[in-house]
CSV table of C-alpha atoms and ligand atoms in Angstrom, one decimal:
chain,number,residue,atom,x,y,z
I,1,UNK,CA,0.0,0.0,0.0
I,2,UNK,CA,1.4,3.3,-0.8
I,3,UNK,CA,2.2,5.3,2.4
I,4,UNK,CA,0.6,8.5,3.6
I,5,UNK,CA,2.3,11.2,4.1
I,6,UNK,CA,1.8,13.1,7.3
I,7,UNK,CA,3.6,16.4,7.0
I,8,UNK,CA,4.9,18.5,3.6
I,9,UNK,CA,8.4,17.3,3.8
I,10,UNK,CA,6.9,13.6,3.4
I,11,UNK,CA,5.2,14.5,0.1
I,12,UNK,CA,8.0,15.9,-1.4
I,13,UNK,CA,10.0,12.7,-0.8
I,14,UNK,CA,6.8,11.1,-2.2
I,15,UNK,CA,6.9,13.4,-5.0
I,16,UNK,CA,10.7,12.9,-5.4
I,17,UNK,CA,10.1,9.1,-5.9
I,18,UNK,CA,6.9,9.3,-8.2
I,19,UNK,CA,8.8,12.1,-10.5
I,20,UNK,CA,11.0,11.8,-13.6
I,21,UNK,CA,14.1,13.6,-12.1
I,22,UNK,CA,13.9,16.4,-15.2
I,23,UNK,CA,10.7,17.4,-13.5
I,24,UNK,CA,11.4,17.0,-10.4
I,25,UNK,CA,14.6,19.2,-10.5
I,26,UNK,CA,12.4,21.7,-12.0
I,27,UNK,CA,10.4,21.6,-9.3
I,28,UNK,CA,12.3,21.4,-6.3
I,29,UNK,CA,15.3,23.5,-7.9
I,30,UNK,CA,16.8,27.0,-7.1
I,31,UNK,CA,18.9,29.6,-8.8
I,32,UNK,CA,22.9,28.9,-9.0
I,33,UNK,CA,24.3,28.2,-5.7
I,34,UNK,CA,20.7,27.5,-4.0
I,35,UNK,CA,21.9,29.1,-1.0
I,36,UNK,CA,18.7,31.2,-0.8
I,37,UNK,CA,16.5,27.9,-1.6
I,38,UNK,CA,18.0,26.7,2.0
I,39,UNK,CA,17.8,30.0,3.8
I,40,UNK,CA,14.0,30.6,3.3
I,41,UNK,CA,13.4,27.3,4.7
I,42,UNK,CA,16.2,27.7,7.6
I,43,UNK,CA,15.5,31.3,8.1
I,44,UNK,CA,12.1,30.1,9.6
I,45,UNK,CA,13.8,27.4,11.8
I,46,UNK,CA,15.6,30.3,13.5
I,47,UNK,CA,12.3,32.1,15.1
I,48,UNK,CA,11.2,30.7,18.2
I,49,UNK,CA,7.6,30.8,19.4
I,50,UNK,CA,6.6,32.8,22.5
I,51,UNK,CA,3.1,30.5,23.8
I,52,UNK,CA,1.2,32.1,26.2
I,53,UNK,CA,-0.9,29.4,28.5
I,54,UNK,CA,-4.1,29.3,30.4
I,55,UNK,CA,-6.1,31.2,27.0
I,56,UNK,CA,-9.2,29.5,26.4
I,57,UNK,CA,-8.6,27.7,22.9
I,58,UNK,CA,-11.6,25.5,23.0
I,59,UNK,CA,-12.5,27.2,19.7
I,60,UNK,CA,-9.9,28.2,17.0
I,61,UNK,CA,-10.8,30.9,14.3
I,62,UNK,CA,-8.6,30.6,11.2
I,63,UNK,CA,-11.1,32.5,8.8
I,64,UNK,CA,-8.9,35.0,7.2
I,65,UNK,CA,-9.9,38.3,4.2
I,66,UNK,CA,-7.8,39.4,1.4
I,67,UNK,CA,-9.1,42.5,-0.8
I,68,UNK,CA,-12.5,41.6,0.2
I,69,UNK,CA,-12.5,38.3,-0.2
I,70,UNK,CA,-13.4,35.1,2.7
I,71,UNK,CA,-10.8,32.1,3.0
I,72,UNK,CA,-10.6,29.4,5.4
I,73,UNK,CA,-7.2,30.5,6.4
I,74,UNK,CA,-4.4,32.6,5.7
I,75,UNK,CA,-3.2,30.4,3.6
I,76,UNK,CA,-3.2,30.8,-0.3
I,77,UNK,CA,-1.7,28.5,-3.6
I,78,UNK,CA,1.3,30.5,-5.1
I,79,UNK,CA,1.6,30.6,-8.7
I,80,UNK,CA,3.5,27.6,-10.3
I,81,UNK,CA,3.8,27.0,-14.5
I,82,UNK,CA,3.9,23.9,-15.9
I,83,UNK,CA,1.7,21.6,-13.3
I,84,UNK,CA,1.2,18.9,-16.0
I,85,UNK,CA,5.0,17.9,-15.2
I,86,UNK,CA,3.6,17.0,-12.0
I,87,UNK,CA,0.6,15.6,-12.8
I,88,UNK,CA,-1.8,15.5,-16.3
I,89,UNK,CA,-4.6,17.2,-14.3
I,90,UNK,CA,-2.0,19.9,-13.8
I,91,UNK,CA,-4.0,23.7,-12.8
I,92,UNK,CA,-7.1,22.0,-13.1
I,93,UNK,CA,-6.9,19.6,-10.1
I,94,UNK,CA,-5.1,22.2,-8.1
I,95,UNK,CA,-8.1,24.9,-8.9
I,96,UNK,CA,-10.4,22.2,-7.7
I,97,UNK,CA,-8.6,21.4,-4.6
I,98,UNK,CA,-7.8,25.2,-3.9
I,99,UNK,CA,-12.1,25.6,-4.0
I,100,UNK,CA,-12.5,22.6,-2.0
I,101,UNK,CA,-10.5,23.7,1.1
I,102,UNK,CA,-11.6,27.3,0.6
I,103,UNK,CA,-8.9,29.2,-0.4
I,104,UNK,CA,-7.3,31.3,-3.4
I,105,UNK,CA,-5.5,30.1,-5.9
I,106,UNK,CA,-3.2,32.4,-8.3
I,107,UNK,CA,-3.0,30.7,-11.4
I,108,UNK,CA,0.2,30.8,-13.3
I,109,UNK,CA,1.0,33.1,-16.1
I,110,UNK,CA,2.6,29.6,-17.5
I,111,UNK,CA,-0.3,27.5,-16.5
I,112,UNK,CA,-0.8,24.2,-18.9
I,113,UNK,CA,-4.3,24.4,-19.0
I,114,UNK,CA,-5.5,27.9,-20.2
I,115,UNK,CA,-7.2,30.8,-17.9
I,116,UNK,CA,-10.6,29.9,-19.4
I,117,UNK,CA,-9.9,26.1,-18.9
I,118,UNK,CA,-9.4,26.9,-15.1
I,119,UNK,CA,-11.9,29.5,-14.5
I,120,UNK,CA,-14.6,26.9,-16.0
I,121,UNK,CA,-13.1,24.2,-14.0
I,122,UNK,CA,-14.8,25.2,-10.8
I,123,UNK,CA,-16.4,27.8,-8.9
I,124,UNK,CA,-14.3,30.1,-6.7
I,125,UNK,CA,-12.4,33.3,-6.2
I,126,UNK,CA,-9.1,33.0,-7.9
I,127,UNK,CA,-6.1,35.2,-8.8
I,128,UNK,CA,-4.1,36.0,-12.4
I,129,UNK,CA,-0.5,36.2,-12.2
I,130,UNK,CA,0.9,38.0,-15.1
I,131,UNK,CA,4.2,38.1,-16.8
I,132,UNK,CA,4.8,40.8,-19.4
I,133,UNK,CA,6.1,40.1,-22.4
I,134,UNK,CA,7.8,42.2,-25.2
I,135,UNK,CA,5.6,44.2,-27.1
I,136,UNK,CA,3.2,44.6,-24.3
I,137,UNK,CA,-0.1,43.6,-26.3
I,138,UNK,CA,0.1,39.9,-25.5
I,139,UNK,CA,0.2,40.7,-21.9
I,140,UNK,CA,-3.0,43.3,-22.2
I,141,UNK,CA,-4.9,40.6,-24.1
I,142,UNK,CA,-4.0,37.9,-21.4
I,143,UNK,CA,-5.4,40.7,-18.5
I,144,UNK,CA,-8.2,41.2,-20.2
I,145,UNK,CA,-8.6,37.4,-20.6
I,146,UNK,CA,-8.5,36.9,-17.3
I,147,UNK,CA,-10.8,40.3,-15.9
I,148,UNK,CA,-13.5,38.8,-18.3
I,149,UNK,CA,-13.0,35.2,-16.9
I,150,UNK,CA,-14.1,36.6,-13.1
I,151,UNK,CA,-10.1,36.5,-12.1
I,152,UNK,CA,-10.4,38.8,-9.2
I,153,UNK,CA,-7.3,39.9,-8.6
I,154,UNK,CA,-3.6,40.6,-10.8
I,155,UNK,CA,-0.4,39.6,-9.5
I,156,UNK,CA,2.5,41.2,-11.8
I,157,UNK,CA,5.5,39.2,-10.8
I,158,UNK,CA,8.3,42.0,-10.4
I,159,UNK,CA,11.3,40.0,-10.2
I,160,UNK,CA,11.7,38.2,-13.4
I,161,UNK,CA,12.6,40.6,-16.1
I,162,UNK,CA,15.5,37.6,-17.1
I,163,UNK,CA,15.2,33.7,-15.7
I,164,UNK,CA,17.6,32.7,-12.9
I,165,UNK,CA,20.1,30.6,-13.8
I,166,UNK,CA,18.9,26.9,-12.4
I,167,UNK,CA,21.6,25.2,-13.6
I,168,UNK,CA,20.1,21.4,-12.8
I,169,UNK,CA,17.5,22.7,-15.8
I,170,UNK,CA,20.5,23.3,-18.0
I,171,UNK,CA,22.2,20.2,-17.5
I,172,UNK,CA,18.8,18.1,-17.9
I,173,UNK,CA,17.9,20.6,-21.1
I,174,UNK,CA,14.3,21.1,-19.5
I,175,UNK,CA,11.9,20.8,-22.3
I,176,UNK,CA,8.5,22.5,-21.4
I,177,UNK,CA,5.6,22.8,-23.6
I,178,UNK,CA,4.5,25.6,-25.2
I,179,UNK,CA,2.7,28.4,-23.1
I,180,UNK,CA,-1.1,28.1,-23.8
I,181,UNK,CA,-2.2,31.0,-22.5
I,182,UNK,CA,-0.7,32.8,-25.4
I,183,UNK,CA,-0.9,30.6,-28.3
I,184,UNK,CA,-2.2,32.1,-31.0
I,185,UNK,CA,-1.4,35.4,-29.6
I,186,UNK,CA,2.4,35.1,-30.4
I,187,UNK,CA,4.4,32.8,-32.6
I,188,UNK,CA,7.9,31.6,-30.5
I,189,UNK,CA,10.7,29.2,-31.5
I,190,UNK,CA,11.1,27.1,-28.3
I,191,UNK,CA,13.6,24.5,-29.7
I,192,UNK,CA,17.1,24.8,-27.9
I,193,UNK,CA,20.4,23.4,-29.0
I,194,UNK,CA,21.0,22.5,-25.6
I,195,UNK,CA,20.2,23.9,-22.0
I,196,UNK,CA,17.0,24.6,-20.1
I,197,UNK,CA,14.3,25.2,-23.0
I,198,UNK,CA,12.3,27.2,-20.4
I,199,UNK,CA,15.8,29.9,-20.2
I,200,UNK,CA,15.5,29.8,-23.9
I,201,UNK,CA,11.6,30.8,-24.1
I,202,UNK,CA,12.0,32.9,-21.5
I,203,UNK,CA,14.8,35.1,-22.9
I,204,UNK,CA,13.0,35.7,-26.1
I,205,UNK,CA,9.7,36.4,-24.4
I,206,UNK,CA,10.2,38.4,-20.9
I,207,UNK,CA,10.3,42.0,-21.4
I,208,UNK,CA,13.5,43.3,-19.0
I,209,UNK,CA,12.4,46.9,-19.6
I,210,UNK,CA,9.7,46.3,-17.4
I,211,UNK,CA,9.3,49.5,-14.6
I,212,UNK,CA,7.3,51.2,-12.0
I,213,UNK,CA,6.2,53.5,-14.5
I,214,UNK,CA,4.2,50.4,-15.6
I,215,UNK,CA,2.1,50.0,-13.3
I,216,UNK,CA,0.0,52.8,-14.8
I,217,UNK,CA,0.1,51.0,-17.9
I,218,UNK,CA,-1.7,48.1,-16.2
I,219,UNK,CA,-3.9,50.3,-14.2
I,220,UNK,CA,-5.3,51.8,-17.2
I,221,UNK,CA,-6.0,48.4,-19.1
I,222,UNK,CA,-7.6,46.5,-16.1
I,223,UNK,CA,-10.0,47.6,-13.2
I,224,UNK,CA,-8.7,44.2,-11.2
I,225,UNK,CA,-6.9,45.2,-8.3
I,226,UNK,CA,-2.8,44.7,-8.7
I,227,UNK,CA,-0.7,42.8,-6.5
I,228,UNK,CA,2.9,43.0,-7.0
I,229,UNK,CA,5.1,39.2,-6.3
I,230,UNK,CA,8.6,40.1,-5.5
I,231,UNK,CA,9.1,43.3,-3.2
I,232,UNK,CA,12.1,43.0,-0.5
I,233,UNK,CA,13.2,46.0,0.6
I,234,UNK,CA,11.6,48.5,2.0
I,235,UNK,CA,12.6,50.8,-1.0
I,236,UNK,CA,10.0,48.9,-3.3
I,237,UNK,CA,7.5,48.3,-0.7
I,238,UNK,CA,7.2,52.4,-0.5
I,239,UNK,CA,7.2,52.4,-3.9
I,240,UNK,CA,4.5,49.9,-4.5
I,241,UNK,CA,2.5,51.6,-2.7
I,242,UNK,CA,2.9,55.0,-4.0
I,243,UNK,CA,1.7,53.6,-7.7
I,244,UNK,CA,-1.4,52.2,-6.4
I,245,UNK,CA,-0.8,48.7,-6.0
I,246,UNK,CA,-3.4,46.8,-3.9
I,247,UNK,CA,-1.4,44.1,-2.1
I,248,UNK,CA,2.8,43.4,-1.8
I,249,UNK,CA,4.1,40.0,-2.1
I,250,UNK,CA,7.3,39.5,-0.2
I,251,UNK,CA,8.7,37.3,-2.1
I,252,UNK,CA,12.4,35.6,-4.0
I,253,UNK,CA,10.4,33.4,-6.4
I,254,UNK,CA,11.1,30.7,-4.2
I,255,UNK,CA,15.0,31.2,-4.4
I,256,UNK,CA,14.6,30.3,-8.5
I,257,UNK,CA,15.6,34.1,-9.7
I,258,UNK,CA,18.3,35.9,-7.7
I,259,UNK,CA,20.4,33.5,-5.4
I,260,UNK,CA,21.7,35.2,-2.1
I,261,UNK,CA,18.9,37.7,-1.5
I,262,UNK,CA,17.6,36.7,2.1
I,263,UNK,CA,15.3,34.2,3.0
I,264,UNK,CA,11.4,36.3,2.8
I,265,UNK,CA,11.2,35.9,6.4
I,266,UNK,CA,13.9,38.0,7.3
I,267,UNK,CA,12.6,40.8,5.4
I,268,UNK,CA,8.5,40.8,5.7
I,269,UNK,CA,9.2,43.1,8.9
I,270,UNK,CA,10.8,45.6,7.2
I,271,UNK,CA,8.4,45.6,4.6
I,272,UNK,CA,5.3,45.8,6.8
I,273,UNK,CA,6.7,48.7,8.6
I,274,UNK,CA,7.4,50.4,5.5
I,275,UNK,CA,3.6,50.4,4.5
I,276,UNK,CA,2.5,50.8,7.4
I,277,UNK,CA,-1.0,49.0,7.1
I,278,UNK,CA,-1.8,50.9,4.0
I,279,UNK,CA,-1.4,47.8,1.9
I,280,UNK,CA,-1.8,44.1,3.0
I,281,UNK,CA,1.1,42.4,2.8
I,282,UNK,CA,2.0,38.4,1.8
I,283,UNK,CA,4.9,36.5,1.9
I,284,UNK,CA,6.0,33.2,0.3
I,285,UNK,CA,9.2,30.5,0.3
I,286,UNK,CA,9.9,28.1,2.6
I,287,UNK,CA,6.6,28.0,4.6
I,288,UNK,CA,6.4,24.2,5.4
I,289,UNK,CA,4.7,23.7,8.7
I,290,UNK,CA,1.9,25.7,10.5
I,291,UNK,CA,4.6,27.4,13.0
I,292,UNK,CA,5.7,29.1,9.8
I,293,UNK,CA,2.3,30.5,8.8
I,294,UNK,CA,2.2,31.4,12.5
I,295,UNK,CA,5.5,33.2,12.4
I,296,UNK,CA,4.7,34.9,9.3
I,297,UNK,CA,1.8,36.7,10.6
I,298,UNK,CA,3.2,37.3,13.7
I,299,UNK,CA,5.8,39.6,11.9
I,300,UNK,CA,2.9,41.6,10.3
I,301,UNK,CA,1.7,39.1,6.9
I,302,UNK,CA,-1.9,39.3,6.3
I,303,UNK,CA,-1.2,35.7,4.5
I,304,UNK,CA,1.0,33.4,2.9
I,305,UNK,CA,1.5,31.5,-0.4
I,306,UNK,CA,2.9,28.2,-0.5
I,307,UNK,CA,4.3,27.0,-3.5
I,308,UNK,CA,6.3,23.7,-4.4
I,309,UNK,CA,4.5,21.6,-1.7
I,310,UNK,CA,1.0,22.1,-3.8
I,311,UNK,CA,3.1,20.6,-6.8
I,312,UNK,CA,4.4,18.0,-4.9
I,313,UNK,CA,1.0,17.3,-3.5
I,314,UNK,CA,0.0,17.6,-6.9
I,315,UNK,CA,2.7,15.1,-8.0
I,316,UNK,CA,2.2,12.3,-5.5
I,317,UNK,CA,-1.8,12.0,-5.4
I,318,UNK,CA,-3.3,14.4,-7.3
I,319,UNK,CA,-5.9,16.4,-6.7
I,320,UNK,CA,-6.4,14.9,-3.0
I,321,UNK,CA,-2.6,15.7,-3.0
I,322,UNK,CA,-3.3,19.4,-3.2
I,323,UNK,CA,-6.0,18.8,-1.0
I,324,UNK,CA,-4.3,17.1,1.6
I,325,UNK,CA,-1.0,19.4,1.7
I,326,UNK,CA,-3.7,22.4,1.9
I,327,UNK,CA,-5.6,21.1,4.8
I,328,UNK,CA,-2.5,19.6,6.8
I,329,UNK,CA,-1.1,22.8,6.7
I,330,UNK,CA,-4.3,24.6,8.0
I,331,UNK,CA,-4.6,22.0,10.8
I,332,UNK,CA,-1.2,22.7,11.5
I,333,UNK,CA,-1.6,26.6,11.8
I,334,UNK,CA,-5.0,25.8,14.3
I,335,UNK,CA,-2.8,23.7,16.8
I,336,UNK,CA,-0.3,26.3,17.1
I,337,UNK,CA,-2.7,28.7,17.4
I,338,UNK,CA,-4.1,26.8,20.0
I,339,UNK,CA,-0.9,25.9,21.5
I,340,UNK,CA,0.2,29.4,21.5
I,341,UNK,CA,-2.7,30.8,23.0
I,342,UNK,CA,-4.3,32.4,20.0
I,343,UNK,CA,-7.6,31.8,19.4
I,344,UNK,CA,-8.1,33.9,16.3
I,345,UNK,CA,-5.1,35.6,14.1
I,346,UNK,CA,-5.9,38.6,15.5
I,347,UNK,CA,-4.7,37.3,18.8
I,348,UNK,CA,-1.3,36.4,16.9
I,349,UNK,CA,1.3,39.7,17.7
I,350,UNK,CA,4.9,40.2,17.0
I,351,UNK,CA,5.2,39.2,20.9
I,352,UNK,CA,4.3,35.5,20.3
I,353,UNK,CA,7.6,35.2,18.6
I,354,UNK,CA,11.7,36.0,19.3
I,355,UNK,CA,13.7,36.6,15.9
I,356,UNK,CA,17.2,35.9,16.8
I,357,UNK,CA,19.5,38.8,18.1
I,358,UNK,CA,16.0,41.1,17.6
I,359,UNK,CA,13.6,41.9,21.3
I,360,UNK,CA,10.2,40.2,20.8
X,401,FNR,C1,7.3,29.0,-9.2
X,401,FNR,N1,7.1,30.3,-9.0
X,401,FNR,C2,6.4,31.1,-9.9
X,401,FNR,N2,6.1,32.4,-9.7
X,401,FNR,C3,5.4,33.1,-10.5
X,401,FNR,O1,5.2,34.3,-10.3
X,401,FNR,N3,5.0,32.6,-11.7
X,401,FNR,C4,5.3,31.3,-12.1
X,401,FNR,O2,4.9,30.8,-13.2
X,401,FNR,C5,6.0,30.5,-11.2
X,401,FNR,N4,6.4,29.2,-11.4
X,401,FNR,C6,6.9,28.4,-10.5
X,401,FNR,C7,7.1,27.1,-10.7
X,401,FNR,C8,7.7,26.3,-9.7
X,401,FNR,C9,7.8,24.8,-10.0
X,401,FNR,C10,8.0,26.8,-8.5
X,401,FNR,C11,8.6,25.9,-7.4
X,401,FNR,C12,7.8,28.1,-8.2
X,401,FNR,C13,7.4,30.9,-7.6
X,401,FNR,C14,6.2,30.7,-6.7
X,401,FNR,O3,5.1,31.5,-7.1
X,401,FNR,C15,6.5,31.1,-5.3
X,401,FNR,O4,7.1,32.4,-5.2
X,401,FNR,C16,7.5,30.1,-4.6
X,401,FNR,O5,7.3,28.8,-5.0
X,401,FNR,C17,7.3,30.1,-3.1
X,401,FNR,O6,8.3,29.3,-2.5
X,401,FNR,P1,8.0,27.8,-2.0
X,401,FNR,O7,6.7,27.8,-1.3
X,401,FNR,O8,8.1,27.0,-3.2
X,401,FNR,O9,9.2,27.6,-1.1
């Protein structure tokens, strides 16, 4: 009988044995020396918990709100392209999974199965996360797409205006398929003599002139609300906020882009202070157990996004994969609440946790 996993780290050993190892080295990889892949997982290990006792937890409130919108917890589905490498259901199972247990997911700009393919999949609120491309039109067509397909909500990824170099995707010459959500809008070559085929799409399609001034842009093609994946300094956040975004994603791609840029947790503070509760703020990599949800919003994050351990969820059963990794992680943030004396997240404070050589 196959076994169950019980926590996220199980189902990515799952995953690692049910995988071809092209895909799963796409999946589980990070940029170069994959020193910030370890940080944003360590990072968290370093925070210690501050429980306060004799709270009454006999009931636990994990109902969270983003823009507007009701979840079962803080806990959202990042972005991830190419899900049919983990499984042939790919962004439909993980839209159906993401309904099920209540939450949000952002579909991928690089989805396998199109926008309208997902939106039609199942009924709930769900995100677009947008890349631009050169030329600018097929990304206004693709926004458009997705504000008349009841996405609620853009994410313009900020970091990516080249790929990271993810070198176990050059050596296994990482063939992806072609990007459906623009098929038909744009003709590319993706054939490669060699090396990751995704570097070799990407660096004819991602437009690296990409700027703040932007933003307008966007604004004036789409009345969705924009969320922008990739801010950490406080430098950005200020400036997110001064063009109108709705929402800041602290983010490092999941240490795929930029290698030694700090693990997200180190940095959400800094960020939150820097908005100052004008904006909400998110944060994603390396959130792998409900302490780290927990320590995440004790340092000021409205929510997180979690994103290879969906895919490996994905990868090892599925649908119920995504399922299960979703809810394990929810139950996992309601014992600690629980444990830590926090009934609701409102209850959670920057007290309830000491970030080493920082006070409470
Ligand atoms: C990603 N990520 C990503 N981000 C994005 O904005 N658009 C995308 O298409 C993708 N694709 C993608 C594929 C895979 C396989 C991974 C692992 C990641 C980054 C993703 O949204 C998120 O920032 C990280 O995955 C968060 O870190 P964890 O949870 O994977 O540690």
């Amino acid at each position: 009988m196959e076994e169950d996993p019980v926590n996220l780290r199980e189902f990515q050993e799952l995953a690692k044995r049910k995988l071809p190892k092209m895909s799963y080295d796409y999946i589980s990889g990070g940029a170069e020396d994959q020193f910030t892949l370890r940080e944003n997982v360590e990072a968290f290990q370093r925070i210690m918990l501050r429980p306060r006792i004799l709270v009454d937890v006999s009931k636990i409130d994990t109902s969270s709100t983003l823009l507007g919108h009701k979840m079962s917890s803080p806990i959202l589905v990042a972005p991830t392209g190419s899900q049919q490498l983990a499984h042939p259901d790919g962004e439909l199972a993980t839209a159906r999974a993401a309904a099920a247990c209540n939450t949000i997911q952002v579909l991928s700009f690089a989805s396998d199965y199109t926008l309208e393919e997902v939106a039609s999949s199942c009924d709930a609120v769900r995100f677009f996360q947008l890349y631009v491309f050169k030329g600018r039109d097929v990304a206004a067509a693709v926004v458009q797409r997705a504000e008349r397909n009841g996405y609620k909500a853009i994410v313009l990824t900020a970091d990516t205006p080249r790929l990271g170099r993810r070198e176990a995707d050059i050596k296994n010459k990482l063939i992806i398929p072609m990007n459906r959500n623009v098929e038909g809008l744009m003709s590319v070559d993706i054939h490669t003599t060699g090396g990751s085929g995704l570097e070799a799409f990407a660096s004819k399609t991602l437009d690296p002139s990409l700027s703040w001034k932007d933003i307008e842009w966007l604004k004036s093609i789409t009345r969705l609300p924009i969320i922008v994946k990739g801010v950490l300094t406080a430098e950005d956040a200020i400036k997110a906020v001064e063009v109108g975004v709705s929402g800041i994603i602290v983010s490092n791609h999941g240490a795929r882009q930029l290698d030694y840029t700090p693990a997200t947790i180190t940095v959400l503070e800094e960020v939150v202070k820097a908005v100052s509760g004008s904006v909400p703020v998110l944060l994603d990599g390396g959130v792998r157990r409900g302490t780290d949800v927990f320590k995440a919003l004790a340092l000021g994050a409205k929510a997180v996004m979690i994103g290879r351990p969906v895919v490996y969820g994905l990868a090892a059963k599925g649908e119920d994969g995504v399922k299960r990794v979703i809810t394990m992680l929810q139950k996992e943030l309601e014992l600690t609440m629980a444990l830590a004396g926090c009934p609701t997240l409102k209850d959670i404070t920057r007290n309830h946790v000491m970030v080493p050589h920082q006070k409470p």
